[in-house]
Amino acid sequence: MTPDTSTARVWDLPVRLFHWLLVALLGFSWWSGEHHDMDWHRLSGCTILALLVFRIYWGFAGSRTARFSQFVRGPRAALAYLRTLGKRPYQAADGHNPVGGWSVIAMLAMLVVMVTAGLFAVDVDGLESGPLADYVSFDTGRAAAEVHHLVFNVLLALVVLHVLAVLFYLVGLRHNLVAPMIHGRRKTGAAAVAARLGASPWKAAIGVAIAAGFAYAVSKGFRF
């Protein structure tokens, strides 16, 4: 019997680029911060800011599976989904499942707080600072630096949970979450009819322009 290899698109290119660029930039931000290379650290942070602005925009204007309205569900939906994990065979969600959706929201929220705090942060000597540090007092800048560091640790914990969840799906449920985030497709079964993603290139271009323009303005401290 020939195995069913029907596939459908589940992630658009902007979502996939956002995911992997964010992974790379978070690692680079940690490295540049640890080596006190603050020019690169600020550049990396502003690039992450651009990614976040784009992802929030894409959560409203993007493809079907990218929209917040598609994967942000209430507690009942999350609990109902958790109860299905014991059933076999596992039925993959169309995009983020209700629990994964809240994981995405938590990570985005922590990233927004971390980046925002970094924009106003000041080091102990007052020599290195974020691009918006001039708008706050030294004490406020130091508090922002502490928040920036604390939230990074919280974000690391969320990343660890995310990796453990990916491993659980791979080993426990025999479901690969990584491959679709690379090539954008997953197996569906011959009888499945997949809805179009509906990713609009011109909407993506508008989002990129908005994100890049905002991040550039912030990097200059809104001074031109």
Short mmCIF file of C-alpha atoms in Angstrom, two decimals:
data_model
loop_
_atom_site.label_atom_id
_atom_site.label_comp_id
_atom_site.label_asym_id
_atom_site.label_seq_id
_atom_site.Cartn_x
_atom_site.Cartn_y
_atom_site.Cartn_z
CA MET A 1 0.00 0.00 0.00
CA THR A 2 1.40 3.39 -0.99
CA PRO A 3 1.80 5.71 2.02
CA ASP A 4 -0.18 8.93 1.93
CA THR A 5 2.14 11.86 1.40
CA SER A 6 -0.44 14.60 0.78
CA THR A 7 0.75 17.94 2.11
CA ALA A 8 -0.64 21.41 2.58
CA ARG A 9 0.88 24.79 3.26
CA VAL A 10 0.60 25.68 6.92
CA TRP A 11 3.11 28.54 7.41
CA ASP A 12 3.75 31.46 5.09
CA LEU A 13 7.23 32.76 4.30
CA PRO A 14 7.03 35.89 6.54
CA VAL A 15 6.14 33.78 9.60
CA ARG A 16 9.00 31.38 8.89
CA LEU A 17 11.51 34.18 8.33
CA PHE A 18 10.35 35.89 11.52
CA HIS A 19 10.83 32.70 13.51
CA TRP A 20 14.35 31.86 12.36
CA LEU A 21 15.63 35.45 12.26
CA LEU A 22 14.39 35.89 15.82
CA VAL A 23 16.20 32.73 16.94
CA ALA A 24 19.44 33.96 15.33
CA LEU A 25 19.14 37.51 16.66
CA LEU A 26 18.37 36.43 20.21
CA GLY A 27 21.51 34.31 20.20
CA PHE A 28 23.53 37.17 18.73
CA SER A 29 22.09 39.67 21.23
CA TRP A 30 23.13 37.41 24.10
CA TRP A 31 26.63 37.02 22.62
CA SER A 32 27.13 40.74 21.98
CA GLY A 33 25.84 41.60 25.46
CA GLU A 34 28.13 39.07 27.12
CA HIS A 35 31.12 40.50 25.20
CA HIS A 36 30.08 44.11 25.93
CA ASP A 37 29.93 44.93 22.23
CA MET A 38 27.13 47.40 22.69
CA ASP A 39 27.10 48.81 19.16
CA TRP A 40 26.22 45.40 17.80
CA HIS A 41 23.91 44.73 20.76
CA ARG A 42 21.90 47.88 20.05
CA LEU A 43 21.74 47.07 16.34
CA SER A 44 20.54 43.57 17.09
CA GLY A 45 17.96 44.90 19.55
CA CYS A 46 16.58 47.39 17.04
CA THR A 47 16.37 44.62 14.44
CA ILE A 48 14.41 42.49 16.91
CA LEU A 49 12.15 45.51 17.47
CA ALA A 50 11.50 45.65 13.71
CA LEU A 51 10.67 41.93 13.71
CA LEU A 52 8.22 42.39 16.59
CA VAL A 53 6.47 45.32 14.94
CA PHE A 54 6.13 43.29 11.76
CA ARG A 55 4.83 40.20 13.60
CA ILE A 56 2.20 42.20 15.46
CA TYR A 57 1.13 43.81 12.18
CA TRP A 58 1.14 40.39 10.47
CA GLY A 59 -1.02 39.02 13.29
CA PHE A 60 -3.83 41.20 11.96
CA ALA A 61 -3.01 41.56 8.24
CA GLY A 62 -1.23 38.30 7.53
CA SER A 63 -2.19 34.85 6.30
CA ARG A 64 -4.80 32.61 7.88
CA THR A 65 -2.50 30.79 10.31
CA ALA A 66 -0.53 33.95 11.15
CA ARG A 67 -3.52 35.88 12.47
CA PHE A 68 -4.04 36.14 16.22
CA SER A 69 -7.76 35.54 15.69
CA GLN A 70 -6.93 32.06 14.37
CA PHE A 71 -4.87 30.75 17.29
CA VAL A 72 -5.65 32.83 20.39
CA ARG A 73 -8.35 30.88 22.20
CA GLY A 74 -9.77 30.88 25.72
CA PRO A 75 -8.88 28.57 28.63
CA ARG A 76 -11.62 26.07 27.74
CA ALA A 77 -10.23 25.55 24.26
CA ALA A 78 -6.73 25.07 25.69
CA LEU A 79 -7.96 22.49 28.22
CA ALA A 80 -10.00 20.70 25.58
CA TYR A 81 -6.95 20.50 23.36
CA LEU A 82 -4.80 19.09 26.19
CA ARG A 83 -7.34 16.30 26.65
CA THR A 84 -6.92 15.27 23.01
CA LEU A 85 -3.18 14.66 23.41
CA GLY A 86 -3.86 11.19 24.77
CA LYS A 87 -5.77 10.13 21.66
CA ARG A 88 -4.12 8.34 18.74
CA PRO A 89 -3.46 9.08 16.02
CA TYR A 90 -2.59 12.66 16.86
CA GLN A 91 -4.49 15.19 14.75
CA ALA A 92 -2.34 18.22 13.98
CA ALA A 93 -3.87 21.65 14.42
CA ASP A 94 -4.20 24.01 11.49
CA GLY A 95 -1.33 26.29 12.51
CA HIS A 96 -0.82 26.94 16.21
CA ASN A 97 -2.89 24.84 18.57
CA PRO A 98 -4.70 26.63 21.47
CA VAL A 99 -1.86 25.93 23.92
CA GLY A 100 0.84 26.83 21.44
CA GLY A 101 -1.03 30.03 20.67
CA TRP A 102 -0.74 31.19 24.25
CA SER A 103 2.94 30.26 24.19
CA VAL A 104 3.38 32.56 21.19
CA ILE A 105 1.57 35.40 22.97
CA ALA A 106 3.69 34.94 26.11
CA MET A 107 6.92 35.03 24.11
CA LEU A 108 5.86 38.07 22.11
CA ALA A 109 4.84 39.88 25.31
CA MET A 110 8.17 39.12 27.01
CA LEU A 111 10.08 40.20 23.91
CA VAL A 112 8.19 43.50 23.77
CA VAL A 113 8.93 44.18 27.45
CA MET A 114 12.59 43.17 27.09
CA VAL A 115 13.21 45.29 23.99
CA THR A 116 11.30 48.28 25.38
CA ALA A 117 13.30 48.15 28.61
CA GLY A 118 16.53 47.90 26.61
CA LEU A 119 15.67 51.06 24.69
CA PHE A 120 15.67 53.05 27.94
CA ALA A 121 18.43 51.13 29.76
CA VAL A 122 21.61 52.73 31.11
CA ASP A 123 24.69 50.91 32.43
CA VAL A 124 26.15 51.49 35.91
CA ASP A 125 28.71 54.02 34.66
CA GLY A 126 26.25 55.82 32.44
CA LEU A 127 28.53 55.27 29.44
CA GLU A 128 26.37 52.86 27.46
CA SER A 129 22.64 53.32 27.02
CA GLY A 130 19.68 52.54 24.83
CA PRO A 131 18.61 54.98 22.09
CA LEU A 132 15.75 56.37 24.21
CA ALA A 133 17.63 56.65 27.51
CA ASP A 134 17.85 60.43 27.18
CA TYR A 135 14.12 60.65 27.73
CA VAL A 136 14.29 59.23 31.28
CA SER A 137 16.33 59.83 34.42
CA PHE A 138 19.46 57.86 35.27
CA ASP A 139 17.61 55.93 38.00
CA THR A 140 14.82 55.04 35.62
CA GLY A 141 17.41 53.94 33.06
CA ARG A 142 19.06 51.70 35.63
CA ALA A 143 15.67 50.21 36.55
CA ALA A 144 15.03 49.58 32.84
CA ALA A 145 18.39 47.78 32.60
CA GLU A 146 17.40 45.52 35.50
CA VAL A 147 14.06 44.74 33.87
CA HIS A 148 15.86 44.07 30.57
CA HIS A 149 18.11 41.50 32.25
CA LEU A 150 15.32 39.91 34.31
CA VAL A 151 12.95 39.50 31.37
CA PHE A 152 15.72 37.95 29.30
CA ASN A 153 15.99 35.20 31.93
CA VAL A 154 12.20 34.72 31.85
CA LEU A 155 12.40 34.52 28.06
CA LEU A 156 15.12 31.84 28.33
CA ALA A 157 12.76 29.78 30.50
CA LEU A 158 10.01 30.13 27.89
CA VAL A 159 12.45 29.07 25.16
CA VAL A 160 13.40 25.97 27.16
CA LEU A 161 9.70 25.10 27.57
CA HIS A 162 9.21 25.64 23.85
CA VAL A 163 12.08 23.28 22.96
CA LEU A 164 10.78 20.65 25.41
CA ALA A 165 7.32 20.91 23.83
CA VAL A 166 8.82 20.44 20.36
CA LEU A 167 10.66 17.34 21.59
CA PHE A 168 7.46 15.99 23.20
CA TYR A 169 5.59 16.33 19.91
CA LEU A 170 8.45 14.71 17.99
CA VAL A 171 9.12 11.79 20.34
CA GLY A 172 5.79 11.31 22.09
CA LEU A 173 3.34 12.15 19.31
CA ARG A 174 5.54 11.43 16.27
CA HIS A 175 4.74 14.88 14.95
CA ASN A 176 7.52 17.10 13.57
CA LEU A 177 6.94 20.78 14.29
CA VAL A 178 10.33 21.96 13.03
CA ALA A 179 10.16 20.82 9.40
CA PRO A 180 6.99 22.79 8.54
CA MET A 181 8.61 25.90 10.01
CA ILE A 182 11.41 25.39 7.48
CA HIS A 183 9.55 24.52 4.29
CA GLY A 184 6.05 25.66 5.25
CA ARG A 185 4.19 22.40 4.60
CA ARG A 186 2.87 19.47 6.64
CA LYS A 187 1.27 16.11 5.86
CA THR A 188 -2.53 16.23 5.82
CA GLY A 189 -3.89 12.93 4.52
CA ALA A 190 -5.53 12.27 1.20
CA ALA A 191 -9.03 13.27 2.30
CA ALA A 192 -8.01 16.58 3.85
CA VAL A 193 -8.89 19.79 2.08
CA ALA A 194 -6.59 22.62 3.15
CA ALA A 195 -7.79 26.19 3.05
CA ARG A 196 -5.60 28.75 1.33
CA LEU A 197 -3.21 30.67 3.54
CA GLY A 198 -4.01 33.93 1.78
CA ALA A 199 -0.63 35.58 2.36
CA SER A 200 -0.51 38.88 0.49
CA PRO A 201 2.93 40.00 -0.80
CA TRP A 202 1.93 43.66 -0.93
CA LYS A 203 0.60 43.56 2.65
CA ALA A 204 3.87 41.93 3.70
CA ALA A 205 5.80 44.70 1.94
CA ILE A 206 3.77 47.35 3.77
CA GLY A 207 4.49 45.60 7.07
CA VAL A 208 8.21 45.49 6.35
CA ALA A 209 8.21 49.21 5.52
CA ILE A 210 6.32 50.10 8.71
CA ALA A 211 8.56 47.92 10.88
CA ALA A 212 11.81 49.15 9.33
CA GLY A 213 10.73 52.80 9.51
CA PHE A 214 9.68 52.55 13.15
CA ALA A 215 12.83 50.70 14.22
CA TYR A 216 15.01 53.24 12.40
CA ALA A 217 13.22 56.15 14.09
CA VAL A 218 13.68 54.52 17.50
CA SER A 219 17.37 53.81 16.81
CA LYS A 220 17.82 57.56 16.24
CA GLY A 221 15.93 58.43 19.39
CA PHE A 222 13.29 60.10 17.17
CA ARG A 223 15.86 62.79 16.41
CA PHE A 224 16.53 63.46 12.75
#
